[in-house]
Amino acid sequence: MTRDEIVKAARKLYADPGYAQTTVEKIAREARVSPATVYAQCGGKEGLLRTLMDIWTTSPTVARIISDSAAQSTGRAKLEALAEGYAAHAAEAGDIMRIVERAGPSSPAAQEFLDIADQRHIEALEMIVEGIADNGDLAEGLTVQDAARIIFFHFRNPQFVLAVDTFGWGVDRAKRWLVDRVAAAILKD
């Protein structure tokens, strides 16, 4: 239970005031443990950031997104299932995504964790695109890797937040728009 409380405290403080502004002492105070406990159980600030990145990138939601997309019979339906999954994942872990994304510039370790998260993301997308290619729905001349990167470019959390929050489109409009853009870029006509 103590470890969970420490992770919860770090998640709260890394979101506000931010990773760079949060000390182990502040995390310990929020979790009502000693700083030594934060280091021993969680590896300090960097260990906690790594834990949060792992929560984000290895969530059961990620596996569900892949399986839901795989269960669809057309490339477009696979992209629609992917968009639904992105919305669910953003609701579940969007704060963690923003924490890791914002921490990257302030810390080499944080940037490394963001790079790991991005690589895991692309690998998951490649699995989905392989299903699109297996259906014969992938555009001619486009590799699985390139198609996955096109999806990554459009659906990364900052772009999703931009469409939903900054543009004020809401989740449904953002999903439709993103699916339309990606479908036009990677699916056969």
PDB file of C-alpha atoms in Angstrom:
ATOM      1  CA  MET A   1       0.000   0.000   0.000  1.00  0.00           C
ATOM      2  CA  THR A   2       2.820   2.426   0.803  1.00  0.00           C
ATOM      3  CA  ARG A   3       4.276   2.164  -2.711  1.00  0.00           C
ATOM      4  CA  ASP A   4       0.872   2.890  -4.237  1.00  0.00           C
ATOM      5  CA  GLU A   5       0.505   5.968  -2.032  1.00  0.00           C
ATOM      6  CA  ILE A   6       3.940   7.207  -3.079  1.00  0.00           C
ATOM      7  CA  VAL A   7       3.123   6.708  -6.772  1.00  0.00           C
ATOM      8  CA  LYS A   8      -0.208   8.492  -6.281  1.00  0.00           C
ATOM      9  CA  ALA A   9       1.568  11.408  -4.569  1.00  0.00           C
ATOM     10  CA  ALA A  10       4.157  11.653  -7.351  1.00  0.00           C
ATOM     11  CA  ARG A  11       1.437  11.557 -10.009  1.00  0.00           C
ATOM     12  CA  LYS A  12      -0.361  14.437  -8.286  1.00  0.00           C
ATOM     13  CA  LEU A  13       2.753  16.571  -7.740  1.00  0.00           C
ATOM     14  CA  TYR A  14       4.345  15.876 -11.124  1.00  0.00           C
ATOM     15  CA  ALA A  15       1.125  17.162 -12.699  1.00  0.00           C
ATOM     16  CA  ASP A  16       1.164  20.303 -10.545  1.00  0.00           C
ATOM     17  CA  PRO A  17       3.581  21.955  -9.823  1.00  0.00           C
ATOM     18  CA  GLY A  18       5.535  19.728 -12.260  1.00  0.00           C
ATOM     19  CA  TYR A  19       8.326  17.170 -12.376  1.00  0.00           C
ATOM     20  CA  ALA A  20      11.195  19.671 -12.210  1.00  0.00           C
ATOM     21  CA  GLN A  21       9.617  21.536  -9.302  1.00  0.00           C
ATOM     22  CA  THR A  22       8.840  18.431  -7.251  1.00  0.00           C
ATOM     23  CA  THR A  23      11.351  17.119  -4.736  1.00  0.00           C
ATOM     24  CA  VAL A  24      11.519  13.727  -3.078  1.00  0.00           C
ATOM     25  CA  GLU A  25      10.797  15.524   0.173  1.00  0.00           C
ATOM     26  CA  LYS A  26       7.536  16.929  -1.234  1.00  0.00           C
ATOM     27  CA  ILE A  27       6.521  13.483  -2.481  1.00  0.00           C
ATOM     28  CA  ALA A  28       7.329  11.968   0.907  1.00  0.00           C
ATOM     29  CA  ARG A  29       5.312  14.641   2.703  1.00  0.00           C
ATOM     30  CA  GLU A  30       2.318  14.128   0.374  1.00  0.00           C
ATOM     31  CA  ALA A  31       2.503  10.329   0.812  1.00  0.00           C
ATOM     32  CA  ARG A  32       3.164  10.627   4.565  1.00  0.00           C
ATOM     33  CA  VAL A  33       6.368   8.613   4.443  1.00  0.00           C
ATOM     34  CA  SER A  34      10.033   9.420   4.856  1.00  0.00           C
ATOM     35  CA  PRO A  35      12.208  10.461   1.906  1.00  0.00           C
ATOM     36  CA  ALA A  36      14.234   7.289   2.538  1.00  0.00           C
ATOM     37  CA  THR A  37      11.089   5.242   1.908  1.00  0.00           C
ATOM     38  CA  VAL A  38      10.526   7.029  -1.413  1.00  0.00           C
ATOM     39  CA  TYR A  39      14.052   6.075  -2.492  1.00  0.00           C
ATOM     40  CA  ALA A  40      13.901   2.523  -1.124  1.00  0.00           C
ATOM     41  CA  GLN A  41      10.497   1.594  -2.524  1.00  0.00           C
ATOM     42  CA  CYS A  42      10.359   3.650  -5.702  1.00  0.00           C
ATOM     43  CA  GLY A  43      13.850   4.758  -6.722  1.00  0.00           C
ATOM     44  CA  GLY A  44      13.365   8.463  -6.058  1.00  0.00           C
ATOM     45  CA  LYS A  45      12.063  10.972  -8.598  1.00  0.00           C
ATOM     46  CA  GLU A  46      13.370   9.165 -11.670  1.00  0.00           C
ATOM     47  CA  GLY A  47      12.145   5.783 -10.469  1.00  0.00           C
ATOM     48  CA  LEU A  48       8.695   7.233  -9.915  1.00  0.00           C
ATOM     49  CA  LEU A  49       8.644   8.848 -13.350  1.00  0.00           C
ATOM     50  CA  ARG A  50       9.640   5.501 -14.869  1.00  0.00           C
ATOM     51  CA  THR A  51       6.834   3.817 -12.914  1.00  0.00           C
ATOM     52  CA  LEU A  52       4.317   6.338 -14.230  1.00  0.00           C
ATOM     53  CA  MET A  53       5.571   5.846 -17.795  1.00  0.00           C
ATOM     54  CA  ASP A  54       5.172   2.083 -17.347  1.00  0.00           C
ATOM     55  CA  ILE A  55       1.622   2.564 -16.027  1.00  0.00           C
ATOM     56  CA  TRP A  56       0.839   4.595 -19.154  1.00  0.00           C
ATOM     57  CA  THR A  57       2.464   2.318 -21.720  1.00  0.00           C
ATOM     58  CA  THR A  58       1.696  -1.126 -20.286  1.00  0.00           C
ATOM     59  CA  SER A  59      -1.857  -0.463 -19.128  1.00  0.00           C
ATOM     60  CA  PRO A  60      -4.434  -3.176 -19.864  1.00  0.00           C
ATOM     61  CA  THR A  61      -6.090  -0.527 -22.032  1.00  0.00           C
ATOM     62  CA  VAL A  62      -3.180  -0.751 -24.488  1.00  0.00           C
ATOM     63  CA  ALA A  63      -3.699  -4.498 -24.940  1.00  0.00           C
ATOM     64  CA  ARG A  64      -7.449  -3.928 -25.314  1.00  0.00           C
ATOM     65  CA  ILE A  65      -6.881  -1.290 -28.014  1.00  0.00           C
ATOM     66  CA  ILE A  66      -4.719  -3.731 -29.973  1.00  0.00           C
ATOM     67  CA  SER A  67      -7.204  -6.601 -29.609  1.00  0.00           C
ATOM     68  CA  ASP A  68     -10.237  -4.412 -30.397  1.00  0.00           C
ATOM     69  CA  SER A  69      -8.532  -3.138 -33.542  1.00  0.00           C
ATOM     70  CA  ALA A  70      -7.490  -6.658 -34.546  1.00  0.00           C
ATOM     71  CA  ALA A  71     -11.094  -7.850 -34.227  1.00  0.00           C
ATOM     72  CA  GLN A  72     -12.303  -5.408 -36.898  1.00  0.00           C
ATOM     73  CA  SER A  73     -12.670  -6.570 -40.490  1.00  0.00           C
ATOM     74  CA  THR A  74     -11.676  -3.430 -42.432  1.00  0.00           C
ATOM     75  CA  GLY A  75      -8.853  -0.942 -42.226  1.00  0.00           C
ATOM     76  CA  ARG A  76     -11.274   1.903 -41.517  1.00  0.00           C
ATOM     77  CA  ALA A  77     -12.969  -0.071 -38.737  1.00  0.00           C
ATOM     78  CA  LYS A  78      -9.545  -0.838 -37.245  1.00  0.00           C
ATOM     79  CA  LEU A  79      -8.756   2.895 -37.203  1.00  0.00           C
ATOM     80  CA  GLU A  80     -12.131   3.669 -35.621  1.00  0.00           C
ATOM     81  CA  ALA A  81     -11.471   1.087 -32.885  1.00  0.00           C
ATOM     82  CA  LEU A  82      -8.039   2.633 -32.413  1.00  0.00           C
ATOM     83  CA  ALA A  83      -9.591   6.094 -32.031  1.00  0.00           C
ATOM     84  CA  GLU A  84     -12.049   4.787 -29.426  1.00  0.00           C
ATOM     85  CA  GLY A  85      -9.119   3.249 -27.588  1.00  0.00           C
ATOM     86  CA  TYR A  86      -7.127   6.472 -27.703  1.00  0.00           C
ATOM     87  CA  ALA A  87     -10.025   8.361 -26.154  1.00  0.00           C
ATOM     88  CA  ALA A  88     -10.334   5.787 -23.364  1.00  0.00           C
ATOM     89  CA  HIS A  89      -6.592   5.765 -22.767  1.00  0.00           C
ATOM     90  CA  ALA A  90      -6.426   9.564 -22.682  1.00  0.00           C
ATOM     91  CA  ALA A  91      -9.195   9.596 -20.078  1.00  0.00           C
ATOM     92  CA  GLU A  92      -7.343   6.995 -18.009  1.00  0.00           C
ATOM     93  CA  ALA A  93      -3.738   8.160 -18.310  1.00  0.00           C
ATOM     94  CA  GLY A  94      -3.718  11.514 -20.091  1.00  0.00           C
ATOM     95  CA  ASP A  95      -2.280  13.208 -17.024  1.00  0.00           C
ATOM     96  CA  ILE A  96       0.632  10.752 -16.993  1.00  0.00           C
ATOM     97  CA  MET A  97       1.209  11.297 -20.708  1.00  0.00           C
ATOM     98  CA  ARG A  98       1.429  15.058 -20.136  1.00  0.00           C
ATOM     99  CA  ILE A  99       3.715  14.590 -17.111  1.00  0.00           C
ATOM    100  CA  VAL A 100       6.237  12.503 -19.063  1.00  0.00           C
ATOM    101  CA  GLU A 101       5.995  14.720 -22.163  1.00  0.00           C
ATOM    102  CA  ARG A 102       6.604  17.885 -20.132  1.00  0.00           C
ATOM    103  CA  ALA A 103       9.409  16.383 -18.033  1.00  0.00           C
ATOM    104  CA  GLY A 104      11.516  15.379 -21.046  1.00  0.00           C
ATOM    105  CA  PRO A 105      13.181  18.754 -21.665  1.00  0.00           C
ATOM    106  CA  SER A 106      14.176  19.137 -17.998  1.00  0.00           C
ATOM    107  CA  SER A 107      15.874  15.791 -17.475  1.00  0.00           C
ATOM    108  CA  PRO A 108      17.900  13.360 -19.605  1.00  0.00           C
ATOM    109  CA  ALA A 109      16.303  10.454 -17.720  1.00  0.00           C
ATOM    110  CA  ALA A 110      12.828  11.847 -18.366  1.00  0.00           C
ATOM    111  CA  GLN A 111      13.647  12.212 -22.064  1.00  0.00           C
ATOM    112  CA  GLU A 112      14.826   8.603 -22.093  1.00  0.00           C
ATOM    113  CA  PHE A 113      11.497   7.517 -20.563  1.00  0.00           C
ATOM    114  CA  LEU A 114       9.604   9.524 -23.183  1.00  0.00           C
ATOM    115  CA  ASP A 115      11.677   7.865 -25.906  1.00  0.00           C
ATOM    116  CA  ILE A 116      10.803   4.440 -24.447  1.00  0.00           C
ATOM    117  CA  ALA A 117       7.118   5.399 -24.319  1.00  0.00           C
ATOM    118  CA  ASP A 118       7.214   6.579 -27.938  1.00  0.00           C
ATOM    119  CA  GLN A 119       8.917   3.356 -29.047  1.00  0.00           C
ATOM    120  CA  ARG A 120       6.329   1.220 -27.242  1.00  0.00           C
ATOM    121  CA  HIS A 121       3.593   3.312 -28.823  1.00  0.00           C
ATOM    122  CA  ILE A 122       4.984   2.850 -32.334  1.00  0.00           C
ATOM    123  CA  GLU A 123       5.438  -0.901 -31.798  1.00  0.00           C
ATOM    124  CA  ALA A 124       1.783  -1.218 -30.742  1.00  0.00           C
ATOM    125  CA  LEU A 125       0.712   0.776 -33.794  1.00  0.00           C
ATOM    126  CA  GLU A 126       2.793  -1.465 -36.049  1.00  0.00           C
ATOM    127  CA  MET A 127       0.802  -4.464 -34.772  1.00  0.00           C
ATOM    128  CA  ILE A 128      -2.430  -2.713 -35.721  1.00  0.00           C
ATOM    129  CA  VAL A 129      -1.104  -1.658 -39.130  1.00  0.00           C
ATOM    130  CA  GLU A 130       0.046  -5.222 -39.825  1.00  0.00           C
ATOM    131  CA  GLY A 131      -3.619  -6.198 -39.498  1.00  0.00           C
ATOM    132  CA  ILE A 132      -4.568  -3.471 -41.955  1.00  0.00           C
ATOM    133  CA  ALA A 133      -1.898  -4.718 -44.377  1.00  0.00           C
ATOM    134  CA  ASP A 134      -3.020  -8.335 -43.919  1.00  0.00           C
ATOM    135  CA  ASN A 135      -6.540  -7.256 -44.956  1.00  0.00           C
ATOM    136  CA  GLY A 136      -5.103  -5.694 -48.103  1.00  0.00           C
ATOM    137  CA  ASP A 137      -6.279  -2.242 -46.993  1.00  0.00           C
ATOM    138  CA  LEU A 138      -2.874  -0.539 -46.681  1.00  0.00           C
ATOM    139  CA  ALA A 139      -2.131   2.011 -49.414  1.00  0.00           C
ATOM    140  CA  GLU A 140       0.247   0.888 -52.150  1.00  0.00           C
ATOM    141  CA  GLY A 141       3.897   1.715 -51.525  1.00  0.00           C
ATOM    142  CA  LEU A 142       3.404   2.422 -47.838  1.00  0.00           C
ATOM    143  CA  THR A 143       5.327   0.326 -45.333  1.00  0.00           C
ATOM    144  CA  VAL A 144       3.890  -0.834 -42.032  1.00  0.00           C
ATOM    145  CA  GLN A 145       6.505   1.262 -40.255  1.00  0.00           C
ATOM    146  CA  ASP A 146       5.656   4.429 -42.181  1.00  0.00           C
ATOM    147  CA  ALA A 147       1.915   3.933 -41.690  1.00  0.00           C
ATOM    148  CA  ALA A 148       2.448   3.428 -37.943  1.00  0.00           C
ATOM    149  CA  ARG A 149       4.417   6.664 -37.807  1.00  0.00           C
ATOM    150  CA  ILE A 150       1.654   8.515 -39.651  1.00  0.00           C
ATOM    151  CA  ILE A 151      -0.834   7.293 -37.046  1.00  0.00           C
ATOM    152  CA  PHE A 152       1.619   8.204 -34.280  1.00  0.00           C
ATOM    153  CA  PHE A 153       1.991  11.718 -35.688  1.00  0.00           C
ATOM    154  CA  HIS A 154      -1.767  12.285 -35.778  1.00  0.00           C
ATOM    155  CA  PHE A 155      -2.859  10.509 -32.611  1.00  0.00           C
ATOM    156  CA  ARG A 156      -0.089  11.340 -30.127  1.00  0.00           C
ATOM    157  CA  ASN A 157      -1.472  12.781 -26.939  1.00  0.00           C
ATOM    158  CA  PRO A 158      -0.432  16.400 -27.670  1.00  0.00           C
ATOM    159  CA  GLN A 159      -2.317  16.319 -30.975  1.00  0.00           C
ATOM    160  CA  PHE A 160      -5.358  14.682 -29.381  1.00  0.00           C
ATOM    161  CA  VAL A 161      -5.374  17.301 -26.601  1.00  0.00           C
ATOM    162  CA  LEU A 162      -4.960  20.046 -29.204  1.00  0.00           C
ATOM    163  CA  ALA A 163      -8.031  18.868 -31.125  1.00  0.00           C
ATOM    164  CA  VAL A 164     -10.188  18.083 -28.086  1.00  0.00           C
ATOM    165  CA  ASP A 165      -9.300  20.877 -25.683  1.00  0.00           C
ATOM    166  CA  THR A 166      -7.517  23.688 -27.496  1.00  0.00           C
ATOM    167  CA  PHE A 167      -9.748  23.637 -30.579  1.00  0.00           C
ATOM    168  CA  GLY A 168     -12.750  22.795 -28.406  1.00  0.00           C
ATOM    169  CA  TRP A 169     -13.911  20.037 -30.733  1.00  0.00           C
ATOM    170  CA  GLY A 170     -14.668  17.502 -28.047  1.00  0.00           C
ATOM    171  CA  VAL A 171     -13.711  13.851 -28.164  1.00  0.00           C
ATOM    172  CA  ASP A 172     -16.183  12.650 -30.813  1.00  0.00           C
ATOM    173  CA  ARG A 173     -15.359  15.309 -33.395  1.00  0.00           C
ATOM    174  CA  ALA A 174     -11.626  14.903 -32.762  1.00  0.00           C
ATOM    175  CA  LYS A 175     -11.843  11.127 -33.237  1.00  0.00           C
ATOM    176  CA  ARG A 176     -13.765  11.491 -36.509  1.00  0.00           C
ATOM    177  CA  TRP A 177     -11.378  14.118 -37.857  1.00  0.00           C
ATOM    178  CA  LEU A 178      -8.266  12.152 -36.915  1.00  0.00           C
ATOM    179  CA  VAL A 179      -9.631   8.896 -38.356  1.00  0.00           C
ATOM    180  CA  ASP A 180     -10.515  10.698 -41.602  1.00  0.00           C
ATOM    181  CA  ARG A 181      -7.001  12.192 -41.888  1.00  0.00           C
ATOM    182  CA  VAL A 182      -5.233   8.923 -41.109  1.00  0.00           C
ATOM    183  CA  ALA A 183      -7.529   6.878 -43.369  1.00  0.00           C
ATOM    184  CA  ALA A 184      -6.818   9.252 -46.260  1.00  0.00           C
ATOM    185  CA  ALA A 185      -3.082   8.898 -45.642  1.00  0.00           C
ATOM    186  CA  ILE A 186      -2.686   5.153 -45.136  1.00  0.00           C
ATOM    187  CA  LEU A 187      -5.665   3.265 -46.580  1.00  0.00           C
ATOM    188  CA  LYS A 188      -6.315   2.270 -50.175  1.00  0.00           C
ATOM    189  CA  ASP A 189      -8.884   4.449 -51.946  1.00  0.00           C
TER     190      ASP A 189
END
